[in-house]
Each structure stands twice: as structure tokens, then as C-alpha cells.
Amino acid sequence: MMATRTVDEFLDGIARLMKQKDGAQIQDFLHYEPPWPPIYERMVAELRQTYPAAEHHGLERKCSEALPAHEEGDGGGSFTSFVSFVAKYFAFIRDVDVSHLLETHNKLKALLGQASIALSASTGILILPTVISLSRTLSKLAIGLDKRPDLVANLTSREATVGAEEAGERVTLAEGSANLIREAFKKCASERSGNASGLDNSGKPEGRRIGIYLMANVCLKLFFHCRKLRSAEQIFALIYQQSPPLSLYPAAQRTTFLYYLGRYHFANNHFYRAQLALQEAYYQCHRQATKQRRLILIYLITSNIILGRFPKPHIYQRPEAQGLREKFEPLCGALAKGDIASFRKLTEIDNPSTAWFLHWRILLQIINRCEVILWRSLARRTFLLSGNQGDVSRRTAPTLRIEDVFVLATVLERRALGIGSEPPEDSTSQKASRGDHTNSIFIFPPTPADTPPAQADDSSEVAHGYIDPDLLDCVEPPDPDLPTIETVESMVASLVDQDLLHGFISHGQKRFAITGAKNASPLAVGFPNVWATLKAKMEDEVPGWVKEGQQRGGGTVMHLSGARPVGA
């Protein structure tokens, strides 16, 4: 049998570091990403010669003999699971072939699983740096494989369904990795040793709690990549209940966590919470981290626009904001003027900016949530053009005819659709008479007049194609989708209900009357600032963000996405 001098020296070094309880140095010892240093090349050769795969039990015995299975004294505990991890590490570097990325991913995942088991022991703090390093490597590899479907095309078996949202749901490779990393995160968050506050005598996190946000950020990166927001919600809820305050952790961890927390609330239409988290992340992000600041700024600007708070010109002059003016400034201009036509064109699928909005997953929020500001600005502009300013001496209130808003909205919607003041003579009315449909599935060539009618059977197969039985008699609406007086009236009523218009509606006279303008400008009173109005209704507490002095109840089940969204 070949001598294992290098392996013996390696185990002696690990044993010494275990006795010194130096987790950082242990992590430095464990290389698992090639190229290997020369000493590791020799160690791999010894392992392949003396301890091939068939001799794994012998490898475990050697590790057990060389490493302490139990360390007595203060803070001591069982090292058995750690010994098993070292044996698993030897097997990994012996068998891994980085040219086969999928196989490498699976082996690395198994290694992290064993490290996570060792993390559960009372001495798990020793392996925490290694778990964090392995998690980051596994995350990068999983995302890289997810972007290469050709490499995982033959992957037919399902990943483990730990934490799957529904029974039987297929878990992707990246999500399976995230679920495994989440188990290690839970062990950090559920640390019970030390003080109940989770802090040592110097006021800093102790034990496995040191890794809470490091592990959370790796999990969140994968869950956002997989678009699994419900899984991300579990991370935020656990942190909100059990984590020490975020401010006690390094700036890099704080910034990354607040970015993902802001993204989560943004995706759930909690835009005020999102802007609070993103604003703090932007403040704490290093000025030289231009790429990270740009990521934060995109969602921060979008959240503020939806809340009626438009960016100042100097924001666009910052290095991280290069190119953002062309995307957001036309949008803000259309919203400020109530220009429905320009807003529709800026958000239609053929607009050059739309692909950019879709890439960053902010298009639907802009289209749906900015509608409130758009109609409020349209009503305000109509009041400036044709509103009755009122007469204090005669005690008449300023009013706005809803019909005027309707006329202006109709003109702008027609302009957005590219039609004139009257419907074209040859478009929808003729299509309706022919029974044509604008959906390409139901568009067929004209049938010659001398062709006998097709006999539709049970399968609805006709001479020129297939039509669903439920749609056989459907025709296009005779008119384009334009607002009606009732639609506009409901829009104004909604704005009043949201306190974005101050007054009341006379439904009989179809007028909006501004109240409280006796000693002030009707414009200022009747059309309050959107940002100030929404901000006054909100609370500054952001679920998932643990602050110092914050009172938290134990054992509470939190559903962070259940609250009423801003502007709804």
C-alpha cells in the first residue's frame, strides 16, 4: 500500500486547528475549486492509490483515528459529524472531474449536505466559514448550469423536494441547491446557545448567528433567480422572528439583504416598503460599487415613481445612473401631464424601452400602478383648462365637469390607438360583419362565394382550420376600447377614495367639487401631492428588516404579501 504522508500531514493540520477552534483557518485548508496547489495534487494521487471509492470505509476510519471525536472542556462537543465531513471532502477531491459540470454540481451538493449536518453540532461554529464558502460556490455553479439548458437536458430525475411549495412540484436544479442552502441557513437562525438576544458581551452576534445574513443572501440570490418568491418569504419571516438587528452585521451583508428585501416587497406591490429598504441599501452601498448601486437604483426609482415621487435631474448624473434618464424621464413627463397617449406608447410592446423594462421585471408594475397617477394628473390638467375656480364671495365651490375629463381622455386614448376623432369606416364594423377575429389563431383566408359551407362536426374542424366551439359565434366588438363617461366617473371616485382628490362627486350633475378651498388655492387643495398623501398613510416598519429596539412577538406566523398594496 502506498504511503499517505501528505494525507497524514493534512489531517494533523486539521486536528490542530480543531483544537484551536479556528474555523477560518479550517476553511482555508479545504480547497475544492481547481486548479489545485501542488500539495493537493499529491494528496489526490495518494487518495486514488490507497483509498479508491471501494475503500471509503477505510478512509473514514483513518479520519476517525487522526481527528478528535470529542473535545472536552468549555464549549466542547461531538466532532463525529465533522470527521464524516472530512472523509466526504477527501472523496470529493479524489473523484471530482470539473469537465463534467453536472456531476461536479451533484458532488458539491452532497459535500455541502454533509457540512450542513456537521453545522448542527454544538461545535458547528468551526465549520460555518466552510459552509458559507461551499454555499457560494454551489450557488454560482447552479446558476451557471441553469443558464446552460444543453448541459442539463438529460437530467430527468427530480431534485429533492425539500420545502417544495406543492406536493409533486418539479424542483429545478438551482432551486434544489437553494433548498439545501436554506437548511444550513435555518441552523444559523435557530442557534440557541449564548444569550437570548443572540449577542455576546461586546454586543455582536455570536455562534452560528454570525452567518445568518451571509447564508440568507446566498439563498435569496438563488430563489430570485428561480423566481420563487414564496420560498424567499420564508427566509424573511424567519429572520424577522429570530435574527439579531441587521445593523450589527457588516455593511456588505446589510446592503445585499436590503436589496433583496426591497425586491421582494416590490414584487408584492408594497412599493412604500420597497423604497424604504432600497433607499437604505443605496445609502449603505459603497460608492465604488457602481454595478450594485445601479441594480438598487433601478428598483428604487421605479418604486418612487409609482408613489408619485419623481427623480431629480442630478440623480441621472451619477455614474450608476448612466442611461436611466432616457428610460424614466419620458415616463415621468407623461405621468406629470396626464398624457395618456404618450404613456400608452411608452409602455407598448414595440417601444424600444419596453424590452428594457421587461428585462428588469418592472413593466407590469409601471403599467398597472402608474395608472392612478396618470388619471390624477389628467383630472388636474383638465381643471386647469376648463375647471370652475369657484367664487368665495358667492360661496360657490370650485368644480370640475367629469364630462370634460371624459372628452380629454377619449381624445388621448384615440391618439394612442392611432385613430381619428371618428372611427374608420372600413375597420371594425366590416370585420364584425364578416365574423373575423384579430387573434391570428382565428384569422382565415376569405372563402370564395361559390364555395359550399363547411359542415362542422363534433371536433369543430372546418374547411379553413379549427375554431373552438365556444368561439364559433364570436365577433369583434364594433368599437375600440375607449373610456365611457361611467368609466371616467368611477376613476374620479377612486381618486377621491384614495385621498388623491380632495372633495366630493355630484353624480347627478356629473361634477367633482373641491372642498376646503376658502382660504387656499383650489389647485393645491383639490389635488394634494401624491407622495405626501401616500406617505402619510404608511408605517415605516418593513417586515423582514430587524431594527434595534424593535418589539417582535414569538411564534407569530407572518404572511408578508397579504397586506393591501399601495395605490390599490
XYZ file of C-alpha atoms in Angstrom:
568
model
C 0.000 0.000 0.000
C 1.266 3.449 -0.979
C 2.332 5.742 1.862
C -0.097 8.595 2.622
C 2.326 11.129 4.018
C 0.541 14.158 2.526
C -2.854 12.946 3.735
C -1.433 12.399 7.219
C 0.055 15.914 7.304
C -3.264 17.345 6.155
C -5.186 15.526 8.892
C -2.652 16.609 11.519
C -3.150 20.212 10.444
C -6.949 19.911 10.619
C -6.729 18.284 14.064
C -4.546 21.126 15.335
C -6.986 23.746 14.031
C -9.928 21.886 15.578
C -8.261 22.055 18.981
C -7.547 25.758 18.425
C -11.187 26.210 17.315
C -10.042 28.220 14.289
C -12.865 27.843 11.757
C -11.444 30.420 9.328
C -8.158 28.527 9.001
C -10.026 25.252 8.525
C -11.889 26.818 5.622
C -8.572 27.955 4.104
C -7.305 24.362 4.365
C -10.204 22.949 2.355
C -9.640 23.684 -1.326
C -12.355 22.355 -3.597
C -12.008 24.547 -6.677
C -9.223 23.782 -9.164
C -6.529 24.476 -10.054
C -5.196 22.562 -7.056
C -1.949 23.615 -5.337
C 0.875 21.040 -5.827
C 0.456 19.630 -2.323
C -3.208 18.878 -3.084
C -2.238 17.182 -6.337
C -0.016 14.834 -4.314
C -2.786 14.264 -1.795
C -5.280 13.395 -4.572
C -2.786 10.904 -6.025
C -2.365 9.246 -2.616
C -6.120 9.013 -2.115
C -6.691 7.437 -5.524
C -3.933 4.906 -4.933
C -4.651 3.970 -1.317
C -8.320 4.861 -0.773
C -10.288 4.418 -4.016
C -14.087 4.575 -3.961
C -14.311 0.939 -2.853
C -12.237 1.736 0.256
C -14.393 4.573 1.574
C -14.903 2.876 4.949
C -11.166 2.638 5.343
C -10.883 6.346 4.577
C -13.457 7.119 7.272
C -11.535 5.000 9.795
C -8.334 6.857 9.014
C -10.054 10.209 9.560
C -11.579 8.980 12.830
C -8.180 7.886 14.105
C -6.462 11.127 13.146
C -9.137 13.616 14.241
C -10.555 14.041 17.745
C -14.019 12.587 18.058
C -14.732 14.557 21.224
C -13.216 17.639 22.783
C -13.698 18.126 26.493
C -13.911 21.497 28.173
C -15.814 24.718 27.815
C -17.776 24.837 24.611
C -16.784 21.300 23.688
C -18.986 18.883 21.830
C -19.046 15.990 19.424
C -16.787 16.186 16.366
C -18.151 12.954 14.825
C -20.136 14.691 12.088
C -17.127 16.876 11.316
C -14.957 13.766 10.898
C -17.516 12.393 8.421
C -17.366 15.675 6.539
C -13.566 15.481 6.208
C -13.884 11.939 4.786
C -16.514 13.259 2.366
C -14.149 16.071 1.386
C -11.372 13.584 0.599
C -13.806 11.600 -1.573
C -14.823 14.800 -3.358
C -11.351 15.927 -4.368
C -10.464 12.312 -5.282
C -13.407 11.780 -7.647
C -14.397 15.228 -8.966
C -13.982 15.947 -12.670
C -14.707 19.626 -13.323
C -15.111 18.988 -17.050
C -18.452 17.338 -16.157
C -20.253 20.275 -14.555
C -23.476 18.490 -13.695
C -21.618 15.688 -11.912
C -19.473 18.278 -10.140
C -22.618 20.075 -9.007
C -24.086 16.890 -7.557
C -20.880 16.001 -5.705
C -20.532 19.529 -4.352
C -24.139 19.432 -3.230
C -23.538 16.173 -1.365
C -20.458 17.691 0.285
C -22.465 20.720 1.419
C -25.158 18.396 2.769
C -22.598 16.665 5.000
C -21.187 20.030 6.077
C -24.688 21.159 6.994
C -25.057 18.095 9.230
C -21.791 18.990 10.962
C -23.109 22.531 11.396
C -25.851 21.207 13.680
C -23.367 20.067 16.332
C -22.527 22.278 19.283
C -19.134 22.814 17.675
C -20.698 23.710 14.324
C -19.224 27.195 14.504
C -15.923 25.626 13.372
C -17.380 24.606 10.033
C -19.543 27.707 9.464
C -16.958 29.505 7.268
C -16.641 26.334 5.179
C -20.432 26.032 4.819
C -20.628 29.649 3.653
C -17.835 29.140 1.128
C -19.365 25.902 -0.180
C -22.778 27.584 -0.467
C -21.389 30.421 -2.553
C -19.575 28.011 -4.870
C -22.647 25.807 -5.243
C -24.786 28.878 -5.950
C -22.504 30.078 -8.750
C -22.357 26.617 -10.285
C -26.145 26.107 -10.067
C -26.901 29.454 -11.716
C -24.308 28.756 -14.405
C -25.868 25.368 -15.155
C -29.350 26.879 -15.154
C -28.230 29.217 -17.927
C -26.960 26.237 -19.941
C -30.015 24.055 -20.640
C -27.962 21.974 -23.068
C -25.889 20.703 -20.136
C -28.906 19.609 -18.080
C -31.131 18.396 -20.922
C -30.641 14.779 -19.866
C -31.434 15.447 -16.248
C -34.684 13.529 -15.845
C -34.688 12.770 -12.148
C -36.182 15.283 -9.830
C -34.224 17.170 -7.261
C -35.126 16.630 -3.616
C -38.371 18.418 -2.827
C -37.288 19.917 0.493
C -39.554 22.896 1.060
C -41.431 22.481 -2.230
C -44.479 24.704 -2.421
C -46.769 21.923 -3.617
C -46.576 18.159 -3.411
C -45.224 16.711 -6.606
C -43.982 20.048 -7.927
C -40.871 19.751 -10.056
C -37.884 21.400 -8.441
C -35.245 22.816 -10.762
C -31.548 22.235 -10.275
C -30.988 25.760 -8.977
C -33.968 25.592 -6.634
C -32.808 22.247 -5.266
C -29.471 23.846 -4.421
C -31.257 26.774 -2.781
C -33.353 24.426 -0.662
C -30.212 22.697 0.620
C -28.542 26.014 1.444
C -31.727 27.114 3.189
C -31.426 24.185 5.580
C -27.987 25.449 6.608
C -29.436 28.953 6.967
C -32.142 27.650 9.299
C -29.493 26.138 11.550
C -27.787 29.518 11.785
C -31.034 31.333 12.532
C -32.200 28.784 15.121
C -28.998 28.972 17.213
C -29.936 28.598 20.890
C -26.550 28.844 22.608
C -25.428 32.003 24.361
C -27.710 34.887 25.333
C -31.352 35.002 24.329
C -30.582 38.144 22.337
C -28.015 36.270 20.264
C -25.276 38.770 21.176
C -22.036 38.329 23.066
C -20.725 40.612 25.818
C -19.460 43.115 23.249
C -22.894 43.405 21.639
C -22.032 41.446 18.488
C -23.732 38.314 17.088
C -22.283 35.102 18.452
C -22.203 31.462 17.462
C -23.827 30.380 14.241
C -25.839 33.615 14.207
C -22.776 35.210 12.619
C -23.731 33.501 9.355
C -27.448 34.386 9.281
C -27.292 37.109 6.634
C -24.437 35.566 4.679
C -26.435 32.366 4.220
C -29.695 34.257 3.678
C -28.180 36.324 0.873
C -26.948 33.216 -0.953
C -30.416 31.633 -0.634
C -32.160 34.792 -1.808
C -29.915 35.087 -4.848
C -30.939 31.600 -5.944
C -34.628 31.999 -5.111
C -34.852 35.262 -7.041
C -33.042 33.617 -9.939
C -35.661 30.823 -9.847
C -38.467 33.355 -9.270
C -39.591 31.513 -6.130
C -40.848 34.412 -4.022
C -42.749 32.189 -1.619
C -39.521 30.443 -0.684
C -37.894 33.850 -0.225
C -40.748 34.837 2.083
C -39.800 32.017 4.439
C -36.287 33.464 4.714
C -37.583 36.934 5.595
C -40.135 35.617 8.085
C -37.547 33.521 9.949
C -35.110 36.426 10.114
C -37.836 38.773 11.329
C -38.579 36.457 14.243
C -35.152 35.176 15.284
C -32.326 37.328 13.944
C -30.359 39.968 15.859
C -30.706 43.519 14.444
C -29.411 43.945 10.900
C -27.333 46.965 11.896
C -24.955 44.695 13.857
C -23.753 42.981 10.688
C -21.184 44.232 8.142
C -22.241 46.791 5.527
C -21.910 44.381 2.601
C -24.321 41.918 4.221
C -26.761 44.696 5.127
C -26.772 46.144 1.624
C -27.307 42.822 -0.126
C -30.081 41.760 2.236
C -31.942 45.069 1.979
C -31.706 44.914 -1.808
C -33.419 41.527 -1.896
C -35.938 42.599 0.748
C -36.801 45.648 -1.362
C -37.106 43.470 -4.465
C -39.418 41.122 -2.588
C -41.760 43.893 -1.439
C -41.641 45.452 -4.908
C -42.752 42.173 -6.493
C -45.633 42.013 -3.991
C -46.768 45.581 -4.787
C -45.681 47.022 -1.422
C -43.897 49.928 -3.015
C -43.520 52.091 0.090
C -41.853 49.244 1.979
C -39.743 48.535 -1.098
C -38.480 52.102 -1.362
C -37.604 52.195 2.347
C -35.462 49.062 2.065
C -33.951 50.038 -1.286
C -33.212 53.584 -0.135
C -31.275 52.272 2.857
C -29.469 49.739 0.664
C -28.493 52.538 -1.725
C -27.197 54.702 1.131
C -25.092 51.864 2.560
C -23.713 50.570 -0.746
C -20.104 51.615 -1.356
C -19.768 54.437 -3.883
C -17.298 52.451 -5.942
C -19.698 49.501 -6.276
C -21.271 51.047 -9.371
C -22.851 47.850 -10.669
C -24.560 47.103 -7.347
C -25.705 50.703 -6.894
C -27.218 50.649 -10.372
C -29.202 47.492 -9.593
C -30.591 49.110 -6.456
C -31.291 52.414 -8.200
C -33.404 50.876 -10.977
C -35.925 49.449 -8.498
C -35.656 52.444 -6.178
C -36.533 54.901 -8.960
C -39.405 52.702 -10.138
C -40.832 52.377 -6.606
C -40.692 56.126 -6.099
C -42.309 56.860 -9.467
C -45.230 54.590 -8.596
C -45.544 56.515 -5.307
C -45.592 59.846 -7.163
C -42.022 60.838 -6.296
C -40.070 61.548 -9.456
C -36.240 61.592 -9.543
C -34.448 64.941 -9.584
C -32.214 65.710 -12.607
C -28.980 65.398 -10.602
C -29.723 61.728 -9.894
C -29.183 60.914 -13.561
C -25.725 62.465 -13.472
C -24.331 59.847 -11.105
C -22.105 57.108 -12.573
C -24.528 54.322 -11.667
C -27.423 56.154 -13.367
C -25.917 56.367 -16.847
C -28.621 55.655 -19.428
C -31.505 55.754 -16.943
C -32.636 59.258 -17.937
C -33.674 58.015 -21.386
C -35.787 55.299 -19.780
C -37.509 57.109 -16.934
C -37.675 60.814 -17.839
C -40.213 60.466 -20.715
C -42.317 58.267 -18.451
C -42.294 60.835 -15.657
C -43.167 63.593 -18.123
C -46.208 61.704 -19.377
C -47.373 60.954 -15.817
C -46.933 64.551 -14.681
C -49.026 65.865 -17.595
C -51.633 63.122 -17.538
C -50.706 62.390 -21.155
C -52.445 59.062 -21.686
C -51.357 58.825 -25.319
C -47.657 59.213 -24.555
C -47.881 56.832 -21.578
C -49.541 54.140 -23.701
C -46.910 54.487 -26.435
C -44.027 54.418 -23.931
C -45.297 51.145 -22.471
C -46.476 49.388 -25.637
C -44.586 46.284 -26.681
C -42.972 47.891 -29.749
C -41.378 50.739 -27.820
C -37.557 50.400 -27.524
C -37.707 50.947 -23.751
C -40.259 48.188 -23.181
C -37.750 45.369 -23.636
C -35.545 47.030 -21.020
C -38.464 47.343 -18.588
C -39.327 43.687 -19.184
C -35.744 42.602 -18.587
C -35.758 44.195 -15.151
C -39.321 42.942 -14.463
C -40.777 46.383 -13.801
C -43.030 46.831 -16.846
C -46.260 45.421 -15.399
C -45.867 47.425 -12.199
C -45.401 50.603 -14.242
C -48.397 49.899 -16.471
C -50.785 48.885 -13.706
C -49.745 51.028 -10.749
C -48.916 54.287 -12.513
C -52.462 54.435 -13.881
C -53.565 56.109 -10.646
C -51.072 58.970 -11.043
C -51.911 59.253 -14.741
C -55.617 59.830 -14.119
C -54.976 62.156 -11.203
C -52.720 64.309 -13.409
C -55.292 64.227 -16.218
C -58.011 65.478 -13.858
C -55.695 68.211 -12.593
C -54.806 69.303 -16.123
C -58.472 69.355 -17.115
C -59.246 71.547 -14.103
C -56.528 73.998 -15.201
C -58.005 74.129 -18.717
C -61.736 74.223 -18.079
C -62.444 73.976 -14.346
C -64.672 76.404 -12.480
C -62.392 78.179 -9.982
C -65.323 78.998 -7.677
C -66.282 82.269 -6.003
C -65.613 82.758 -2.294
C -67.916 85.778 -2.083
C -70.842 83.804 -3.502
C -69.815 80.706 -1.545
C -69.571 78.518 -4.644
C -67.056 75.695 -4.598
C -64.544 75.087 -7.370
C -65.828 72.310 -9.617
C -64.668 70.114 -12.439
C -67.044 68.692 -15.035
C -66.460 64.953 -15.334
C -67.573 65.183 -18.954
C -64.564 67.421 -19.670
C -62.242 64.754 -18.268
C -64.082 62.177 -20.375
C -63.639 64.190 -23.588
C -59.934 64.759 -22.976
C -59.367 61.115 -22.008
C -61.167 59.932 -25.164
C -59.074 62.180 -27.401
C -55.846 60.924 -25.809
C -56.892 57.268 -25.965
C -57.793 57.663 -29.663
C -54.421 59.249 -30.257
C -52.731 56.322 -28.523
C -54.671 53.875 -30.728
C -53.763 55.849 -33.852
C -57.354 56.652 -34.854
C -59.021 59.961 -35.538
C -61.949 61.625 -33.877
C -64.347 59.275 -35.710
C -63.959 55.507 -36.162
C -62.628 54.447 -39.585
C -65.345 53.303 -41.981
C -63.680 50.069 -43.042
C -62.210 48.599 -39.877
C -64.152 47.073 -37.040
C -67.651 47.321 -38.469
C -66.713 45.373 -41.588
C -64.733 42.832 -39.580
C -67.748 42.290 -37.339
C -69.999 41.650 -40.321
C -67.580 39.011 -41.635
C -67.125 37.386 -38.230
C -63.342 37.896 -38.384
C -61.144 37.915 -35.307
C -57.973 39.885 -34.597
C -56.301 36.872 -32.990
C -54.136 35.113 -35.605
C -55.468 31.745 -34.467
C -58.914 32.676 -35.798
C -57.929 34.606 -38.946
C -58.549 32.662 -42.158
C -58.420 33.499 -45.875
C -61.685 34.787 -47.418
C -63.918 31.997 -48.646
C -64.983 32.290 -52.307
C -68.672 32.976 -52.819
C -69.285 29.763 -54.758
C -67.750 27.528 -52.077
C -70.381 25.441 -50.249
C -70.494 25.967 -46.488
C -68.410 23.539 -44.464
C -70.170 21.014 -42.304
C -68.782 21.370 -38.803
C -68.516 18.071 -36.966
C -68.011 17.399 -33.280
C -64.353 18.350 -33.472
C -65.225 21.765 -34.984
C -62.923 21.119 -37.946
C -63.871 23.438 -40.800
C -62.512 23.776 -44.294
C -60.147 26.585 -43.380
C -58.975 25.455 -39.954
C -60.077 24.874 -36.375
C -62.308 27.102 -34.241
C -63.050 26.334 -30.647
C -66.780 25.533 -30.257
C -67.177 28.260 -27.638
C -65.887 30.847 -30.120
C -67.791 29.893 -33.255
C -70.194 32.827 -32.977
C -67.789 35.377 -31.512
C -67.164 38.632 -33.365
C -65.026 41.655 -32.666
C -66.609 44.486 -30.640
C -67.923 47.159 -33.031
C -65.941 49.928 -31.320
C -62.386 50.266 -29.983
C -61.828 50.001 -26.243
C -62.350 53.625 -25.258
C -63.389 55.110 -21.903
C -67.029 55.831 -21.196
C -68.476 58.559 -19.008
C -69.195 55.907 -16.381
C -65.574 54.690 -16.503
C -64.233 58.194 -16.014
C -66.666 58.859 -13.180
C -65.516 55.688 -11.415
C -61.896 56.756 -11.909
C -62.558 60.111 -10.258
C -64.451 58.383 -7.423
C -61.488 56.052 -6.889
C -59.105 59.020 -6.690
C -61.359 60.664 -4.112
C -61.476 57.441 -2.100
C -57.662 57.283 -2.097
C -57.449 60.938 -0.958
C -55.659 61.890 -4.153
C -58.533 64.267 -4.919
C -59.994 66.336 -2.076
C -63.709 66.864 -2.421
C -66.845 65.008 -3.446
C -68.706 63.961 -6.579
C -72.206 65.068 -7.521
C -73.335 62.050 -9.510
C -76.483 63.808 -10.676
C -74.596 66.787 -12.131
C -71.524 64.739 -13.120
C -69.235 67.174 -11.339
C -66.366 66.951 -8.896
C -66.448 69.692 -6.249
C -63.365 70.748 -4.282
C -63.918 71.385 -0.567
C -61.827 73.421 1.874
C -60.550 75.950 -0.697
C -61.912 79.040 1.035
C -58.525 80.432 2.053
C -56.254 78.444 -0.236
C -55.639 77.679 -3.868
C -58.252 75.273 -5.269
C -55.489 73.537 -7.222
C -53.382 72.880 -4.125
C -56.361 71.785 -2.011
C -58.191 69.720 -4.591
C -55.147 67.912 -5.934
C -52.852 67.115 -2.988
C -49.307 65.876 -3.521
C -49.363 62.155 -4.315
C -46.171 61.249 -2.447
C -47.134 63.182 0.696
C -50.623 61.668 0.691
C -49.463 58.078 0.354
C -46.587 58.525 2.802
C -48.963 59.817 5.490
C -50.926 56.562 5.297
C -47.934 54.256 5.582
C -45.944 52.905 8.506
C -42.155 52.870 8.478
C -41.946 49.264 9.667
C -40.710 46.917 6.945
C -41.465 43.228 7.646
C -38.214 41.294 7.364
C -36.000 44.203 8.451
C -34.944 43.748 12.089
C -34.033 47.042 13.745
C -32.596 47.758 17.173
C -35.207 48.180 19.893
C -37.901 46.631 17.739
C -40.538 44.604 19.566
C -41.217 41.219 17.999
C -43.671 38.600 19.124
C -42.524 34.998 19.357
C -44.142 32.224 17.379
C -46.084 34.517 15.061
C -46.982 33.250 11.593
C -46.400 36.116 9.180
C -47.758 36.449 5.660
C -45.759 39.349 4.290
C -47.575 39.504 0.970
C -51.062 39.718 2.431
C -51.331 43.431 3.175
C -53.125 45.925 0.946
C -50.753 47.270 -1.724
C -50.072 50.976 -2.162
C -52.383 52.559 -4.697
C -54.749 49.616 -4.892
